Tab-separated table of C-alpha atoms in Angstrom:
chain	number	residue	atom	x	y	z
L	22	MET	CA	-82.805	48.768	104.946
L	23	MET	CA	-83.859	48.559	108.597
L	24	ASP	CA	-87.219	49.769	109.701
L	25	ILE	CA	-87.363	52.765	111.984
L	26	SER	CA	-90.063	53.465	114.575
L	27	LEU	CA	-90.969	56.488	116.427
L	28	ALA	CA	-91.332	55.783	120.211
L	29	PRO	CA	-94.432	57.038	121.910
L	30	MET	CA	-93.928	60.011	124.217
L	31	GLU	CA	-96.858	61.252	126.280
L	32	GLY	CA	-97.983	64.689	125.236
L	33	ILE	CA	-95.519	65.050	122.368
L	34	THR	CA	-96.173	62.314	119.684
L	35	THR	CA	-99.693	62.895	119.077
L	36	TYR	CA	-101.313	62.838	115.723
L	37	ILE	CA	-100.463	66.371	115.016
L	38	TYR	CA	-96.869	65.647	115.608
L	39	ARG	CA	-96.820	62.274	113.814
L	40	ASN	CA	-98.452	63.839	110.755
L	41	ALA	CA	-96.085	66.852	110.634
L	42	ILE	CA	-92.856	64.860	110.990
L	43	ASN	CA	-94.058	62.302	108.421
L	44	ARG	CA	-94.937	64.871	105.734
L	45	HIS	CA	-91.887	67.038	106.125
L	46	PHE	CA	-89.051	64.707	106.958
L	47	GLY	CA	-90.188	61.179	106.480
L	48	GLY	CA	-88.077	58.066	107.074
L	49	ILE	CA	-90.236	56.668	109.740
L	50	ASP	CA	-91.739	53.162	109.044
L	51	ALA	CA	-93.982	52.801	112.151
L	52	PHE	CA	-95.508	55.123	114.651
L	53	TYR	CA	-96.808	54.235	118.158
L	54	THR	CA	-99.383	56.306	120.049
L	55	PRO	CA	-98.845	57.615	123.577
L	56	PHE	CA	-100.196	55.093	125.918
L	57	LEU	CA	-104.028	54.529	126.556
L	58	THR	CA	-105.233	53.741	130.061
L	59	ALA	CA	-108.964	54.543	130.264
L	60	SER	CA	-111.544	51.917	129.820
L	61	HIS	CA	-113.560	54.065	127.321
L	62	ILE	CA	-111.606	55.803	124.598
L	63	LYS	CA	-112.909	59.279	124.111
L	64	GLY	CA	-112.057	62.932	123.914
L	65	ARG	CA	-108.293	63.708	123.287
L	66	GLU	CA	-107.493	59.966	123.198
L	67	MET	CA	-110.113	59.271	120.624
L	68	ARG	CA	-109.046	62.156	118.458
L	69	ASP	CA	-105.454	60.707	118.647
L	70	VAL	CA	-106.270	57.184	117.620
L	71	ASN	CA	-109.027	58.195	115.131
L	72	PRO	CA	-107.861	56.828	111.690
L	73	ASP	CA	-109.346	59.888	110.040
L	74	ASN	CA	-106.801	62.159	111.878
L	75	ASN	CA	-103.779	60.035	111.118
L	76	GLU	CA	-102.035	60.387	107.780
L	77	VAL	CA	-99.086	57.875	108.546
L	78	ASP	CA	-99.139	54.422	106.838
L	79	LYS	CA	-98.463	52.340	109.999
L	80	LEU	CA	-99.843	53.331	113.447
L	81	ILE	CA	-99.913	51.066	116.479
L	82	PRO	CA	-101.773	52.110	119.628
L	83	GLN	CA	-100.097	51.458	122.961
L	84	ILE	CA	-101.896	50.302	126.040
L	85	LEU	CA	-100.590	50.939	129.691
L	86	THR	CA	-102.195	48.657	132.308
L	87	ASN	CA	-101.613	45.735	134.677
L	88	ASP	CA	-105.411	44.802	134.486
L	89	ALA	CA	-106.016	42.131	131.844
L	90	GLU	CA	-109.721	42.853	131.505
L	91	LEU	CA	-109.037	46.465	130.952
L	92	PHE	CA	-106.452	45.746	128.376
L	93	LEU	CA	-108.906	43.593	126.498
L	94	THR	CA	-111.631	46.261	126.816
L	95	ILE	CA	-109.374	48.845	125.208
L	96	ALA	CA	-108.145	46.391	122.534
L	97	ARG	CA	-111.630	45.624	121.522
L	98	GLN	CA	-112.386	49.273	120.976
L	99	LEU	CA	-109.244	49.663	118.957
L	100	GLU	CA	-110.298	46.595	116.844
L	101	ALA	CA	-113.607	48.279	116.150
L	102	LEU	CA	-111.673	51.313	114.783
L	103	GLY	CA	-109.865	49.061	112.371
L	104	TYR	CA	-106.578	48.339	114.257
L	105	LYS	CA	-104.928	44.948	113.764
L	106	THR	CA	-102.203	45.298	116.280
L	107	VAL	CA	-101.730	46.851	119.839
L	108	ASN	CA	-98.627	47.399	121.740
L	109	LEU	CA	-98.291	46.648	125.534
L	110	ASN	CA	-96.247	49.147	127.489
L	111	LEU	CA	-93.895	47.383	129.923
L	112	GLY	CA	-91.311	50.136	129.607
L	113	CYS	CA	-92.502	53.493	131.081
L	114	PRO	CA	-90.215	54.354	134.006
L	115	SER	CA	-92.319	57.319	135.272
L	116	GLY	CA	-92.627	57.261	139.087
L	117	THR	CA	-96.369	57.910	138.919
L	118	VAL	CA	-96.753	54.856	136.592
L	119	THR	CA	-94.426	52.440	138.305
L	120	ALA	CA	-95.899	53.166	141.725
L	121	LYS	CA	-99.094	51.545	140.535
L	122	GLY	CA	-97.298	48.488	139.185
L	123	ARG	CA	-97.709	49.530	135.636
L	124	GLY	CA	-95.182	50.004	132.865
L	125	ALA	CA	-91.722	49.070	134.062
L	126	GLY	CA	-93.260	48.557	137.451
L	127	PHE	CA	-94.867	45.427	136.350
L	128	LEU	CA	-91.501	43.828	135.670
L	129	ASP	CA	-90.600	43.074	139.223
L	130	GLN	CA	-93.689	40.933	139.497
L	131	PRO	CA	-92.904	38.169	137.034
L	132	ASP	CA	-95.563	35.707	138.342
L	133	ASP	CA	-98.259	38.367	138.043
L	134	LEU	CA	-96.909	39.441	134.677
L	135	ASP	CA	-97.176	35.796	133.473
L	136	GLU	CA	-100.794	35.477	134.628
L	137	PHE	CA	-101.518	38.832	132.942
L	138	LEU	CA	-99.875	37.790	129.554
L	139	ASP	CA	-101.548	34.288	129.611
L	140	GLU	CA	-104.973	36.022	129.816
L	141	ILE	CA	-104.514	38.737	127.211
L	142	TYR	CA	-102.777	36.483	124.664
L	143	SER	CA	-105.514	33.839	125.089
L	144	LYS	CA	-108.283	36.287	124.608
L	145	CYS	CA	-107.172	39.439	122.566
L	146	PRO	CA	-108.868	39.556	119.157
L	147	ILE	CA	-105.839	41.408	117.553
L	148	GLU	CA	-102.130	40.936	117.642
L	149	ILE	CA	-100.111	42.021	120.713
L	150	THR	CA	-96.562	43.411	120.450
L	151	VAL	CA	-94.563	44.327	123.667
L	152	LYS	CA	-92.351	47.261	124.510
L	153	THR	CA	-90.149	46.437	127.640
L	154	ARG	CA	-87.280	47.376	129.837
L	155	ILE	CA	-84.939	44.713	131.292
L	156	GLY	CA	-86.161	45.275	134.740
L	157	MET	CA	-87.477	47.762	137.289
L	158	CYS	CA	-84.623	47.797	139.848
L	159	PHE	CA	-81.930	45.262	139.242
L	160	LEU	CA	-80.068	44.307	136.113
L	161	SER	CA	-80.361	40.719	137.137
L	162	GLU	CA	-84.179	40.848	136.695
L	163	TRP	CA	-83.979	40.372	132.917
L	164	GLU	CA	-83.506	36.654	133.042
L	165	ASP	CA	-86.826	36.105	134.918
L	166	ILE	CA	-88.531	38.460	132.642
L	167	ALA	CA	-87.194	36.639	129.537
L	168	ALA	CA	-88.428	33.298	130.996
L	169	VAL	CA	-91.940	34.768	130.987
L	170	TYR	CA	-91.768	36.397	127.420
L	171	LYS	CA	-90.646	33.038	125.829
L	172	LYS	CA	-94.044	31.536	126.745
L	173	TYR	CA	-95.941	33.808	124.389
L	174	PRO	CA	-96.306	34.503	120.765
L	175	ILE	CA	-94.850	37.924	120.770
L	176	LYS	CA	-94.317	38.938	117.135
L	177	THR	CA	-92.422	42.055	117.977
L	178	LEU	CA	-90.376	42.633	121.255
L	179	ILE	CA	-88.953	46.206	121.621
L	180	ILE	CA	-86.314	46.207	124.253
L	181	HIS	CA	-84.952	49.293	126.047
L	182	PRO	CA	-82.013	47.882	127.913
L	183	ARG	CA	-82.180	49.964	131.011
L	184	VAL	CA	-84.104	49.103	134.275
L	185	GLY	CA	-86.971	51.428	135.247
L	186	LYS	CA	-85.076	53.132	138.093
L	187	GLU	CA	-82.315	54.239	135.759
L	188	LEU	CA	-84.890	56.461	133.897
L	189	TYR	CA	-82.769	57.593	130.980
L	190	LYS	CA	-79.557	58.090	132.885
L	191	GLY	CA	-76.219	56.608	132.057
L	192	LEU	CA	-75.734	54.286	129.041
L	193	ALA	CA	-78.085	51.611	127.815
L	194	HIS	CA	-76.818	48.104	128.574
L	195	ILE	CA	-76.129	46.807	125.195
L	196	ASP	CA	-74.511	43.752	126.623
L	197	ILE	CA	-77.608	42.666	128.388
L	198	TYR	CA	-79.786	43.400	125.281
L	199	LYS	CA	-77.387	40.987	123.397
L	200	GLU	CA	-77.648	38.266	125.938
L	201	MET	CA	-81.421	38.604	126.296
L	202	VAL	CA	-81.951	38.423	122.481
L	203	GLU	CA	-79.605	35.476	122.179
L	204	MET	CA	-81.427	33.634	124.912
L	205	LEU	CA	-84.964	34.455	123.659
L	206	SER	CA	-84.244	33.669	119.970
L	207	ALA	CA	-83.912	29.891	120.608
L	208	ASP	CA	-87.510	29.806	121.954
L	209	MET	CA	-88.905	32.672	119.910
L	210	PRO	CA	-87.591	32.127	116.272
L	211	ASP	CA	-90.510	34.136	114.676
L	212	THR	CA	-90.108	37.167	116.922
L	213	GLU	CA	-88.592	40.495	115.702
L	214	PHE	CA	-86.293	41.969	118.339
L	215	ILE	CA	-86.248	45.814	118.073
L	216	TYR	CA	-83.683	47.825	119.768
L	217	ASN	CA	-84.481	51.059	121.566
L	218	GLY	CA	-82.239	53.456	123.499
L	219	ASP	CA	-79.679	56.270	123.138
L	220	ILE	CA	-79.942	56.508	119.326
L	221	ASP	CA	-79.442	60.340	118.782
L	222	SER	CA	-77.234	60.396	115.593
L	223	VAL	CA	-76.116	58.345	112.557
L	224	GLY	CA	-72.839	57.932	114.334
L	225	LYS	CA	-74.358	56.479	117.463
L	226	LEU	CA	-76.301	54.040	115.508
L	227	GLU	CA	-73.223	52.866	113.766
L	228	GLU	CA	-71.457	52.360	117.253
L	229	ILE	CA	-74.395	50.306	118.437
L	230	ASN	CA	-74.661	48.237	115.155
L	231	LYS	CA	-71.005	47.218	115.747
L	232	GLU	CA	-71.934	45.625	119.084
L	233	ILE	CA	-75.460	44.111	118.149
L	234	ASP	CA	-77.518	43.204	115.126
L	235	VAL	CA	-80.176	45.837	114.694
L	236	SER	CA	-81.212	44.802	111.082
L	237	ALA	CA	-84.686	43.795	112.312
L	238	GLY	CA	-85.383	47.441	113.190
L	239	ILE	CA	-84.822	50.207	115.711
L	240	MET	CA	-87.157	52.539	117.794
L	241	ILE	CA	-86.075	56.108	118.372
L	242	GLY	CA	-87.761	58.471	120.832
L	243	ARG	CA	-85.815	61.428	122.206
L	244	GLY	CA	-83.367	61.492	119.318
L	245	LEU	CA	-86.053	62.102	116.763
L	246	ILE	CA	-87.844	64.701	118.876
L	247	ALA	CA	-84.358	66.541	119.187
L	248	ASP	CA	-83.735	66.210	115.396
L	249	PRO	CA	-86.872	65.476	113.348
L	250	SER	CA	-84.566	64.670	110.350
L	251	LEU	CA	-82.587	61.856	111.978
L	252	ALA	CA	-84.734	58.946	110.400
L	253	TYR	CA	-84.081	60.697	107.068
L	254	GLN	CA	-80.315	60.910	107.865
L	255	ILE	CA	-80.151	57.341	108.772
L	256	LYS	CA	-81.791	56.251	105.553
L	257	ASN	CA	-80.098	58.726	103.283
L	258	GLY	CA	-76.670	59.383	104.989
L	259	SER	CA	-77.117	63.162	105.720
L	260	ARG	CA	-79.731	65.835	106.505
L	261	PRO	CA	-81.765	67.006	103.605
L	262	GLU	CA	-80.197	69.795	101.749
L	263	ASP	CA	-83.286	71.921	102.297
L	264	PHE	CA	-83.492	71.069	105.976
L	265	LYS	CA	-84.091	74.662	107.085
L	266	GLU	CA	-87.120	75.073	104.714
L	267	ARG	CA	-88.444	71.697	105.804
L	268	PHE	CA	-88.056	72.616	109.426
L	269	LYS	CA	-89.917	75.919	108.919
L	270	SER	CA	-92.723	74.187	107.341
L	271	PHE	CA	-92.812	71.452	110.045
L	272	HIS	CA	-92.781	74.095	112.831
L	273	GLU	CA	-95.492	76.088	111.031
L	274	GLU	CA	-97.731	73.074	110.790
L	275	LEU	CA	-97.295	72.215	114.412
L	276	LEU	CA	-97.958	75.729	115.656
L	277	THR	CA	-101.005	76.117	113.455
L	278	ASN	CA	-102.525	72.773	114.549
L	279	TYR	CA	-101.788	73.209	118.242
L	280	GLN	CA	-103.629	76.457	118.107
L	281	THR	CA	-106.657	74.716	116.525
L	282	GLU	CA	-106.334	71.775	119.077
L	283	MET	CA	-105.853	73.886	122.292
L	284	SER	CA	-108.181	76.345	123.920
L	285	TYR	CA	-105.713	78.797	125.154
L	286	GLU	CA	-102.475	80.333	123.792
L	287	ASP	CA	-100.473	79.755	126.971
L	288	GLN	CA	-101.196	75.850	126.417
L	289	VAL	CA	-99.731	76.307	122.910
L	290	VAL	CA	-96.659	78.082	124.206
L	291	LYS	CA	-96.105	75.505	126.953
L	292	LYS	CA	-96.249	72.855	124.311
L	293	MET	CA	-93.747	74.561	121.907
L	294	LYS	CA	-91.412	75.067	124.945
L	295	GLU	CA	-91.629	71.282	125.715
L	296	LEU	CA	-90.582	70.575	122.135
L	297	TRP	CA	-87.693	73.062	122.198
L	298	SER	CA	-86.280	71.431	125.461
L	299	TYR	CA	-85.351	68.540	122.955
L	300	LEU	CA	-84.997	70.443	119.693
L	301	GLY	CA	-82.496	73.038	121.387
L	302	LYS	CA	-79.891	70.225	121.781
L	303	GLY	CA	-80.540	68.463	118.726
L	304	LEU	CA	-80.313	71.456	116.500
L	305	GLY	CA	-77.494	73.076	118.416
L	306	VAL	CA	-79.281	76.195	119.593
L	307	PRO	CA	-77.224	78.349	121.895
L	308	ASP	CA	-78.168	78.089	125.645
L	309	LYS	CA	-78.751	81.917	125.824
L	310	SER	CA	-81.290	81.705	123.071
L	311	LEU	CA	-83.100	78.819	124.610
L	312	LYS	CA	-83.256	80.603	128.006
L	313	GLU	CA	-84.897	83.619	126.136
L	314	LEU	CA	-87.490	81.337	124.596
L	315	PHE	CA	-88.214	79.558	127.854
L	316	LYS	CA	-89.054	82.912	129.425
L	317	VAL	CA	-91.835	83.939	126.873
L	318	LYS	CA	-95.419	84.026	128.040
L	319	ASN	CA	-97.490	84.596	124.933
L	320	LEU	CA	-97.513	83.609	121.346
L	321	SER	CA	-96.322	86.885	119.960
L	322	SER	CA	-93.181	86.801	122.170
L	323	TYR	CA	-92.709	83.191	121.235
L	324	LYS	CA	-92.914	83.932	117.406
L	325	ASN	CA	-90.286	86.705	117.785
L	326	THR	CA	-87.935	84.525	119.751
L	327	TYR	CA	-88.461	81.622	117.371
L	328	GLN	CA	-87.337	83.790	114.341
L	329	MET	CA	-84.138	84.607	116.194
L	330	ILE	CA	-83.421	80.992	116.787
L	331	LEU	CA	-84.243	79.907	113.269
L	332	SER	CA	-81.557	82.258	112.155
L	333	GLN	CA	-79.068	80.355	114.353
L	334	ILE	CA	-79.853	76.813	113.078
């Protein structure tokens, strides 16, 4: 059975979320942390990568930078915490990231990317995997990017087949994913190619699987945030019969731990609203009810509105 990874989403897939979805739904084989960027891991980032806070079996920290020395500095700290693998983020399409030539913004500089990869792969004390898009601006960029990747011992290459400027709009370019993997496989026979993009249901995965081979594994981000039982469904064929009870326990754990983690209740309410911007669609919550939830200002109002929504799931 294929492995399923939870994609990192900044501000959402922290250790609190990872532990809760793993405990109450399961089905996820590997988890990736939201990206690290600072030269010294401390505070919130340290709490997130601290092995003592993580109850999942496989956790891979992700690093976002275009500075090789900074990457190595962060990787060495992660090694000291016991990690054996790190993931390089070459996929984030956020404008604030790409404007600095990081994430997907690094992909339109293939010569600089080549130099960067040469340094980190020759000096990093632990294994490096890569999460990438197929370019920053143009679909044609994928060939130059692939020509760089095939030079390096990338054990796992996670490919989201959109360019950075597309963000999450339109459909993923599965045809280019297929071409890219076919080209790279000849030079990278030991590499696992992981598909990422648009998997939001068992049916969608089945459609994708008809076009490309995803047996090596898949990564899901928004689809799993929208329906935390999706990995379970993929592996078992349907939602758990006790879905509603599991969801109530999942939600209760999140809410309790966010209140412990955050200083003010308005921060907790904001966090829960962010989650419901995904959950609402995935769980089929009526728009009218979601609008009511997005209006709440305090925890008491949130809890009352949540109980109404729970009755509609």
